[in-house]
Structure formats: structure tokens, C-alpha cells
PDB file of C-alpha atoms in Angstrom:
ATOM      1  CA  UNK A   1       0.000   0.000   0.000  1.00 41.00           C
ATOM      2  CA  UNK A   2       0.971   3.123  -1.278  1.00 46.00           C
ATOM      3  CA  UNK A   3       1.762   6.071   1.572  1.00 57.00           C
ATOM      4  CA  UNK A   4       0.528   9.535   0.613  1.00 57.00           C
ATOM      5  CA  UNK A   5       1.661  11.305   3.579  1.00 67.00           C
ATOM      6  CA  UNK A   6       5.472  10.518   3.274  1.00 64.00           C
ATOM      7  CA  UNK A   7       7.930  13.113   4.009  1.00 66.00           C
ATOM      8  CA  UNK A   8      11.443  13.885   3.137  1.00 61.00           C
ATOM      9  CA  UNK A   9      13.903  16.066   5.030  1.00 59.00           C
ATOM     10  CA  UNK A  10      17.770  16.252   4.428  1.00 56.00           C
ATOM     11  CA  UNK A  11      20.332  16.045   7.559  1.00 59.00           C
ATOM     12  CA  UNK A  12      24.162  16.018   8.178  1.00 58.00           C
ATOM     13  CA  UNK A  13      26.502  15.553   5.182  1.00 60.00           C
ATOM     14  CA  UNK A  14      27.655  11.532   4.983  1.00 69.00           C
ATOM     15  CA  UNK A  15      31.014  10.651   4.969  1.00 67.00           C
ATOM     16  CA  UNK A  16      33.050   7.827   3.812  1.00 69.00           C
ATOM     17  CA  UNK A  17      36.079   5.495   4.721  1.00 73.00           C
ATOM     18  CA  UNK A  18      37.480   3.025   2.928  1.00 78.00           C
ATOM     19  CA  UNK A  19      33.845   1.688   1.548  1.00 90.00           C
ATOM     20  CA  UNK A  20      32.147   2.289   4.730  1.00 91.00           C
ATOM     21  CA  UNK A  21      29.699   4.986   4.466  1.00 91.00           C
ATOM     22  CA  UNK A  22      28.098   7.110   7.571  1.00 89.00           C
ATOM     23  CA  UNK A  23      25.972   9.766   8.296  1.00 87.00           C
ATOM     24  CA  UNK A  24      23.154  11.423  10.468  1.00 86.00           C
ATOM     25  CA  UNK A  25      19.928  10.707   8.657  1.00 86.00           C
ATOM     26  CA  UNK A  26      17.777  12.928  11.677  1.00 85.00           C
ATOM     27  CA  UNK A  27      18.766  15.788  13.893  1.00 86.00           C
ATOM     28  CA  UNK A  28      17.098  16.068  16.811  1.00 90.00           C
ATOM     29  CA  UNK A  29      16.152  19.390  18.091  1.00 90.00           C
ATOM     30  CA  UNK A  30      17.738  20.902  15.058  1.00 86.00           C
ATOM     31  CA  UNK A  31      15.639  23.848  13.680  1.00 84.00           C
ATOM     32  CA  UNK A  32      14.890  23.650   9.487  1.00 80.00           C
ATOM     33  CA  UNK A  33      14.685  26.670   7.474  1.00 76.00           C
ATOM     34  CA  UNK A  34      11.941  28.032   6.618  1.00 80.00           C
ATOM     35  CA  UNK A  35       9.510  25.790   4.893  1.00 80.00           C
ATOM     36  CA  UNK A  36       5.634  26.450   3.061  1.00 80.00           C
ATOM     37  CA  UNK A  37       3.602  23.899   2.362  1.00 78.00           C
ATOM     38  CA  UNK A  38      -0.187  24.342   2.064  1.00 78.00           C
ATOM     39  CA  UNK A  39      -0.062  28.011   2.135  1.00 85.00           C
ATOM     40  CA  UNK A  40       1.292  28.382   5.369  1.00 88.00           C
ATOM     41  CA  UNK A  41       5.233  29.169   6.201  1.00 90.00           C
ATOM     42  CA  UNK A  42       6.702  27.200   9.173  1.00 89.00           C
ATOM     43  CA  UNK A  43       9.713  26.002  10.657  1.00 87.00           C
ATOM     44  CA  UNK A  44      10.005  22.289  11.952  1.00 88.00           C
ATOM     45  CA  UNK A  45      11.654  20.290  14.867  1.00 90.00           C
ATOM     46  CA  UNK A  46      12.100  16.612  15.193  1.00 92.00           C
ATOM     47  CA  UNK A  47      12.380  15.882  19.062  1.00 96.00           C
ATOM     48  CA  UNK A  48      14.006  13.534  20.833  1.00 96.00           C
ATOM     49  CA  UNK A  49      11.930  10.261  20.927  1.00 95.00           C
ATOM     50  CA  UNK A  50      10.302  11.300  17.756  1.00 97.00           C
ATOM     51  CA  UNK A  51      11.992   7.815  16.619  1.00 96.00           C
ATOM     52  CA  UNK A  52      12.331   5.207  19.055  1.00 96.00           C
ATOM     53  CA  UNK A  53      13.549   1.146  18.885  1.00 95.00           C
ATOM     54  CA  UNK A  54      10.506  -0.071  18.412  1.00 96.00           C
ATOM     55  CA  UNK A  55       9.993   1.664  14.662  1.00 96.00           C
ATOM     56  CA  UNK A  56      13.510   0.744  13.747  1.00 96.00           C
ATOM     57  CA  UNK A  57      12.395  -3.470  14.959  1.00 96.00           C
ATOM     58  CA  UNK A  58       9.367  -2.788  12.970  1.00 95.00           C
ATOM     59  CA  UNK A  59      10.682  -1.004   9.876  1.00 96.00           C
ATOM     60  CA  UNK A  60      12.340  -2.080   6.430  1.00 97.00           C
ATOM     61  CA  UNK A  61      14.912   0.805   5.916  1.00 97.00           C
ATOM     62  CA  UNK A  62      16.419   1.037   2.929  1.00 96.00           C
ATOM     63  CA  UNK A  63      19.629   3.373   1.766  1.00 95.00           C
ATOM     64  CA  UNK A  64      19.171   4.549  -1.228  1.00 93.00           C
ATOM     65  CA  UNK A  65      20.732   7.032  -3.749  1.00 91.00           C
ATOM     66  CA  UNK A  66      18.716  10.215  -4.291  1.00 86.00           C
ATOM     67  CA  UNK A  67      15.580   8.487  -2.470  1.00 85.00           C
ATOM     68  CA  UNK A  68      15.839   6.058  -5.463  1.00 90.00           C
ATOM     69  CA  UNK A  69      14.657   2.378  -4.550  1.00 93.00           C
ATOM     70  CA  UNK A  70      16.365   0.920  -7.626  1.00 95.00           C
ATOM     71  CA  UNK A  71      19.683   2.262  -6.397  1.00 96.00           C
ATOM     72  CA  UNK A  72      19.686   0.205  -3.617  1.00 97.00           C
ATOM     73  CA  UNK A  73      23.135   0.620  -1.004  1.00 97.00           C
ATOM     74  CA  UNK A  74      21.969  -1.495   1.657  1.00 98.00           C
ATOM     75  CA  UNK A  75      18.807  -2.750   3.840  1.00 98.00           C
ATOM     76  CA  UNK A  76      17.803  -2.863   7.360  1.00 97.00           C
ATOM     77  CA  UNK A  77      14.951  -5.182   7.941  1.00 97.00           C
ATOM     78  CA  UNK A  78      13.315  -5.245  11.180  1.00 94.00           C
ATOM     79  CA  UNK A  79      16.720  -4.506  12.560  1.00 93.00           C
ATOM     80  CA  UNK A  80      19.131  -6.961  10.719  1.00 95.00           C
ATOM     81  CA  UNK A  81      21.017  -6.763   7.250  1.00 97.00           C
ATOM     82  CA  UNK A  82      23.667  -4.314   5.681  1.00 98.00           C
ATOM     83  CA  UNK A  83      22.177  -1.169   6.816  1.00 97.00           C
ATOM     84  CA  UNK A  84      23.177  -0.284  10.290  1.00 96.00           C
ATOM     85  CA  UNK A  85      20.659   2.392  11.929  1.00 95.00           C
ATOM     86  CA  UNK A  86      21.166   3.829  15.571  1.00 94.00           C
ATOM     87  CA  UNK A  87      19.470   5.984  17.829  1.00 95.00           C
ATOM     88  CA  UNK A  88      22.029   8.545  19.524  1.00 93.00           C
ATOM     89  CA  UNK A  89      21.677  11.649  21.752  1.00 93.00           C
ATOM     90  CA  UNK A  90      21.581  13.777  18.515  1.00 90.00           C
ATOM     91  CA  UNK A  91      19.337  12.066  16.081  1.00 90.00           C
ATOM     92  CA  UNK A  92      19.551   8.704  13.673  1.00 91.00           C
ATOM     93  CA  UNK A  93      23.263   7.306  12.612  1.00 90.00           C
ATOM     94  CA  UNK A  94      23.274   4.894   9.810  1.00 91.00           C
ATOM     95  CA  UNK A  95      26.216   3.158   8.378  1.00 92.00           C
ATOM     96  CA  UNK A  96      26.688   0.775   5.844  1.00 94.00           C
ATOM     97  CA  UNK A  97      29.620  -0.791   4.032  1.00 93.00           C
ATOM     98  CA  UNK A  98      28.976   0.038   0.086  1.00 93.00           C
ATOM     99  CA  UNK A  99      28.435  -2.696  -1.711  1.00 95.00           C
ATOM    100  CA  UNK A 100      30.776  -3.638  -4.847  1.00 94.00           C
ATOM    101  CA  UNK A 101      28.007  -2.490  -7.468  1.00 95.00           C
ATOM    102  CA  UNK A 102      28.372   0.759  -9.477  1.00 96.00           C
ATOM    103  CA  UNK A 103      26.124   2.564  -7.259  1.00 96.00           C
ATOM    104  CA  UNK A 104      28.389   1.393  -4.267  1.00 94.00           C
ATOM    105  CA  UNK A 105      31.598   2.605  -6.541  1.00 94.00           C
ATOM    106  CA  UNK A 106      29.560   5.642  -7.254  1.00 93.00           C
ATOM    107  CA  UNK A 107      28.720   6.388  -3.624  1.00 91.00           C
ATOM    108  CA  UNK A 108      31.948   5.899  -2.333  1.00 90.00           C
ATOM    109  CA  UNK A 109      33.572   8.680  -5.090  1.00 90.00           C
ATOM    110  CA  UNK A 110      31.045  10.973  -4.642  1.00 88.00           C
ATOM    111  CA  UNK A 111      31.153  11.179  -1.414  1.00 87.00           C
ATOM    112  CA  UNK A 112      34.963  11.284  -0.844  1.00 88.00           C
ATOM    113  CA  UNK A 113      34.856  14.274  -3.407  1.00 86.00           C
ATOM    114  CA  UNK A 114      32.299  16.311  -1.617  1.00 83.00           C
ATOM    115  CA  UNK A 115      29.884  16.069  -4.707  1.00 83.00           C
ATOM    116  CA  UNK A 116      27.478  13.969  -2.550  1.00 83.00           C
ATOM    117  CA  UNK A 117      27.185  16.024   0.791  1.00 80.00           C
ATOM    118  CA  UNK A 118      23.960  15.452   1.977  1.00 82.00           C
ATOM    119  CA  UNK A 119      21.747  12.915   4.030  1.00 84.00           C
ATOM    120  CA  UNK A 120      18.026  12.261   3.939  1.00 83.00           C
ATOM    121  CA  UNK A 121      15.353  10.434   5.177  1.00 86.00           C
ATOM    122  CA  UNK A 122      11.888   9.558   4.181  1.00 87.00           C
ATOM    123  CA  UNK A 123       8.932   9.230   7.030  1.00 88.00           C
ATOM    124  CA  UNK A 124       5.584   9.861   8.191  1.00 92.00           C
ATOM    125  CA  UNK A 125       4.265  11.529  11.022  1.00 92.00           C
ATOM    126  CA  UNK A 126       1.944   9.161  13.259  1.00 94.00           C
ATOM    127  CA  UNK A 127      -1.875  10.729  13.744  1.00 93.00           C
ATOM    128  CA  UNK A 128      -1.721  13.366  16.521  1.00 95.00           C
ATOM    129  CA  UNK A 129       2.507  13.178  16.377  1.00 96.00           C
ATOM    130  CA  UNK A 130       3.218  16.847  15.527  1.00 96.00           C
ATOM    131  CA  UNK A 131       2.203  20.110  16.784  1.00 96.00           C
ATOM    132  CA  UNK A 132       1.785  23.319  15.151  1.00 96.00           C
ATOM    133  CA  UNK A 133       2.507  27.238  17.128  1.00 96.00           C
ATOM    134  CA  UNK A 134       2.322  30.366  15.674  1.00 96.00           C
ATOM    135  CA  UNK A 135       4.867  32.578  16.166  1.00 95.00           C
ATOM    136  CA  UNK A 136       4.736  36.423  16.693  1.00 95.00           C
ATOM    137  CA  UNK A 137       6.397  36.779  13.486  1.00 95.00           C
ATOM    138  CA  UNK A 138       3.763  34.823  12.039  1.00 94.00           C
ATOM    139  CA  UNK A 139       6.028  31.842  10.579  1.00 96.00           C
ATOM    140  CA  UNK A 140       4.568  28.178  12.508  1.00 95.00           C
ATOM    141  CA  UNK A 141       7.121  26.365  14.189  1.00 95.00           C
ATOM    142  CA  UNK A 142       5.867  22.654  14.174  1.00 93.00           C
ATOM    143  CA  UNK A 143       7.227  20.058  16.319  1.00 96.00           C
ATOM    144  CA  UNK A 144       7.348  16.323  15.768  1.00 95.00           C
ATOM    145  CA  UNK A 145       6.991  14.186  18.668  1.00 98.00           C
ATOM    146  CA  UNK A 146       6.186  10.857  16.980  1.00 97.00           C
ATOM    147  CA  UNK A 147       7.486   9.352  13.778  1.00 95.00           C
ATOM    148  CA  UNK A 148       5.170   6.108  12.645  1.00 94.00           C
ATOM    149  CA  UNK A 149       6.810   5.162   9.434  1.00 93.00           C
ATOM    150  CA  UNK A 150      10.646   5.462   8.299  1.00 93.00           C
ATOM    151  CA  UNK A 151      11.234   4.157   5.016  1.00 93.00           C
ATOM    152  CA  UNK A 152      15.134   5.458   3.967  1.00 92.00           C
ATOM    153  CA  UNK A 153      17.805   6.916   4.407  1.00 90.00           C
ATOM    154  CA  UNK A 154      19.444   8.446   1.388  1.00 88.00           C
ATOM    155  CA  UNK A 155      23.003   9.819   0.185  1.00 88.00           C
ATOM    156  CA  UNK A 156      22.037  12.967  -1.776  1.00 83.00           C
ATOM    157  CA  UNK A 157      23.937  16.166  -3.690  1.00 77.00           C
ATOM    158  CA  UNK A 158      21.847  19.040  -2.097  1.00 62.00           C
ATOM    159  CA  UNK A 159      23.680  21.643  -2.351  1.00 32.00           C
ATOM    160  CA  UNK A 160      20.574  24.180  -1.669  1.00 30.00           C
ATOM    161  CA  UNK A 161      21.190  23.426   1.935  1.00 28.00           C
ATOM    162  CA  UNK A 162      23.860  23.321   4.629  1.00 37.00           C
ATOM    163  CA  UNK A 163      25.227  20.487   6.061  1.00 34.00           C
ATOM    164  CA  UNK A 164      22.517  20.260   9.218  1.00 30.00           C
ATOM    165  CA  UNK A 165      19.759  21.686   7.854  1.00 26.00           C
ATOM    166  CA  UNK A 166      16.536  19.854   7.165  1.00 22.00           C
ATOM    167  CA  UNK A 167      15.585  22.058   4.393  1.00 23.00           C
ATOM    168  CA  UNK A 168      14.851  19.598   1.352  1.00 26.00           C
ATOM    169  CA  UNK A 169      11.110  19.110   2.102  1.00 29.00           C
ATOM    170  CA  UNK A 170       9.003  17.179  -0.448  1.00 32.00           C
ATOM    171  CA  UNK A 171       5.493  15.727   0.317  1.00 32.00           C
ATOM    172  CA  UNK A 172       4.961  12.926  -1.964  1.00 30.00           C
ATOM    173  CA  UNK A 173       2.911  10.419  -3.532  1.00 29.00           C
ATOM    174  CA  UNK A 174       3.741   6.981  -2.857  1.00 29.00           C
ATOM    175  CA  UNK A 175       7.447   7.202  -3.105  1.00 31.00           C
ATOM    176  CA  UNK A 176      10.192   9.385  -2.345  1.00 32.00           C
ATOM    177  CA  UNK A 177      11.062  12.517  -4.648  1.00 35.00           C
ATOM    178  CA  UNK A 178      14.747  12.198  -5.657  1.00 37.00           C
ATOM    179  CA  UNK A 179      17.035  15.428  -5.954  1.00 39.00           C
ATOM    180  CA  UNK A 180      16.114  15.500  -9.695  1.00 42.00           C
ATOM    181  CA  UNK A 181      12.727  17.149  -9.036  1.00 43.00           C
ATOM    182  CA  UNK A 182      14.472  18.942  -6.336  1.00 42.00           C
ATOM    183  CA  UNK A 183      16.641  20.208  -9.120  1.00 46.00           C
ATOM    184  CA  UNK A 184      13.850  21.087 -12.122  1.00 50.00           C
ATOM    185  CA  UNK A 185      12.143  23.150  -9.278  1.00 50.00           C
ATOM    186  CA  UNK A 186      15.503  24.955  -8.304  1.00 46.00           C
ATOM    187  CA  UNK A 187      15.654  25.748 -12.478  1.00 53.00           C
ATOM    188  CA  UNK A 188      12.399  26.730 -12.536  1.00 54.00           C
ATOM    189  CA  UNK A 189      12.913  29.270  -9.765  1.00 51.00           C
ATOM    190  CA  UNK A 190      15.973  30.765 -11.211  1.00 53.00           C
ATOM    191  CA  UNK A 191      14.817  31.128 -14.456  1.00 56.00           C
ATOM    192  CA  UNK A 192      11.301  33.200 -13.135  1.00 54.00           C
ATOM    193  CA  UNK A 193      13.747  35.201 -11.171  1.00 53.00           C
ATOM    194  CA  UNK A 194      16.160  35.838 -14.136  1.00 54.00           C
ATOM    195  CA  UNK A 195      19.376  34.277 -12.297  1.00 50.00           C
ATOM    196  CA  UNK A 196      21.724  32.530 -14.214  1.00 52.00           C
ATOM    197  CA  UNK A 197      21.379  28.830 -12.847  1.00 46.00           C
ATOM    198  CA  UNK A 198      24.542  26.636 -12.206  1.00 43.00           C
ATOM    199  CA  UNK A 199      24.670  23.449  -9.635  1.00 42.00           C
ATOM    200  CA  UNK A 200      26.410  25.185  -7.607  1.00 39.00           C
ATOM    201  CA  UNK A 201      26.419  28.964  -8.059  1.00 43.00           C
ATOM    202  CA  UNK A 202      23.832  31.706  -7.612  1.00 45.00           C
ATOM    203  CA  UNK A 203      21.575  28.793  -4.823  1.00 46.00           C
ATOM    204  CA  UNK A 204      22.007  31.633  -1.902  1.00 50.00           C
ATOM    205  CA  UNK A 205      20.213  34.028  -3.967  1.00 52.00           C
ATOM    206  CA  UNK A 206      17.385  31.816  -4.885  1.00 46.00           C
ATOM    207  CA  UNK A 207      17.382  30.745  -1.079  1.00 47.00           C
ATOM    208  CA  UNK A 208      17.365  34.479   0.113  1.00 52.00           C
ATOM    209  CA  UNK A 209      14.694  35.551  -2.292  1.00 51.00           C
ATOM    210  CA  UNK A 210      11.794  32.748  -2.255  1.00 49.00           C
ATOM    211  CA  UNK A 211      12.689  32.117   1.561  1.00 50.00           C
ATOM    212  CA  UNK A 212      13.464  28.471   0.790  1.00 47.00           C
TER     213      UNK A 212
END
């Protein structure tokens, strides 16, 4: 069954040694940028217990590249296989060791280049698991206090965003948006605002001036 309520938020950059990858897929208590969904503008923390054992036992976690499930790194299956996932004081580690595949060799280049430098996750938010306050300045802050479903974690180029932020925010249908749509949109918005677009040049303006 299909999930039409899955999120996706970007974390710490990964890194890599030898073939084993790493990274912080959450950050607790870590405040996003500004996000706008539905009309409304709001800023969003993950808490602390947000994500507990018991999902992880219950989960099939997949990492992925770019939140794309034939690009399969490794798997964590009701808390055995390749794909090792922890809880810690400051959010969700994972850690794999890249497999000997081309989008293991891939990974593992990427990454030690700096060209991937982001982490992600997929989820959704269990009924009643978030709460929503609006600030003087008339941005929400929400806060998630309860993740039901957690579906990947994801080695990503998102270079829109710094290395902690949780910026990358797609709501999708059914499965996870990979950093090409991410990318068309980031086109899209520099080409209504007349900005030259390069991967990797001009992103603080577009940031700055549609308060992404």
C-alpha cells in the first residue's frame, strides 16, 4: 500500500572510509529553514523520541541514492542486514559498508569528493505526532513528537542546503522525490527570477529571495 503522507527532510553531510559509508539521517532538536507547504510558512523540529527502537524493529529501511529504490546501497529489515541504523543523543546514525556495485563505486567517489554532501530520510508523522505554534512573526514552528513510518535513508547532492539543515522538504505520492525534481524546481525558480542557474552557483540568492 501506497503512503501519501510521506515526508522527506535532508540532515548532516555523509562521509566515507574506505567503503564504509556514515551519516546522520535525523537531527534532533535541530531547527529547518523556513519551509511552506499548504499556504502556510513554518519552521520544523524533530524531538528527541520522535523515533524510538521499536519503529527501527518494525521497519524495512532502505539506503538509497537520491531516495531512489532501484539504487539500492543497503537494507535494514526489522533490525538486521547491511544497513546499520542507531538511535544517539543527537538524532539517527546509519552506516553501511557500500556494496561492490556501481552505485556502491559511485557512492563511495562521490562522497569522498564532496559532490554527494547530503543525508536524507523519508517518514511519516503518526496521527496526533506533531504540533503546530504560531509565532509572533507569524512563521509556525511545528514540532514532531512521533514518527510512525521510516522508510530510507538516502546519500544525496543538495547543495541548496547546509550540512545540518533539514531544508529539502518534499510531500509525496507513494514514493520518495529524488534530488532530480528537487533540481527542475531549483531551475524553474531561477529562471522566473532571471538568475543565471549553475549546480552550484547563484543557490544563496534563490534561497534568500523565495525564503526556501
Amino acid at each position: 500500500m501506497q503512503d501519501n503522507n510521506r515526508e522527506v527532510r535532508s540532515a548532516a553531510a555523509p562521509s566515507v572510509s574506505g567503503r564504509r559509508v556514515s551519516g546522520m539521517a535525523v537531527m534532533f532538536n535541530s531547527p529547518s529553514h523556513i519551509l511552506f507547504e499548504g499556504g502556510k510558512r513554518f519552521i520544523e523540529i524533530i524531538l528527541p523520541g520522535a523515533i524510538d527502537q521499536n519503529l527501527i524493529q518494525q521497519s524495512d529501511i532502505r539506503a538509497l541514492v537520491d531516495h531512489n529504490r532501484n539504487r539500492l546501497l543497503a537494507r535494514c529489515n526489522r533490525g538486521r542486514g547491511t544497513l546499520r541504523v542507531e538511535i544517539t543523543r543527537e538524532g539517527l546514525y546509519y552506516e553501511f559498508e557500500a556494496p561492490h556495485t556501481a552505485d556502491g563505486d559511485y557512492t563511495v567517489e562521490m562522497v569522498s569528493r564532496g559532490d554527494i554532501d547530503g543525508s536524507s530520510f523519508a517518514f511519516t508523522v503518526a496521527q496526533s505526532g506533531d504540533t503546530w505554534e504560531k509565532r509572533k512573526d507569524g512563521i509556525y514552528l511545528r514540532k514532531v513528537s512521533k514518527i510512525s513510518g521510516l522508510y530510507d535513508v538516502t546519500v544525496t547532492a543538495s547543495p541548496a542546503y547546509p550540512e545540518t539543515s533539514v531544508g529539502v522538504r518534499n510531500r509525496i505520492n507513494g514514493t520518495a522525490a529524488g534530488n532530480g525534481d528537487y533540481r527542475k524546481r531549483l531551475h524553474a525558480l531561477a529562471k522566473k527570477a532571471n538568475i543565471p542557474f549553475t549546480p552550484s552557483e547563484k543557490i544563496a540568492e534563490l534561497k534568500k529571495k523565495y525564503n526556501l
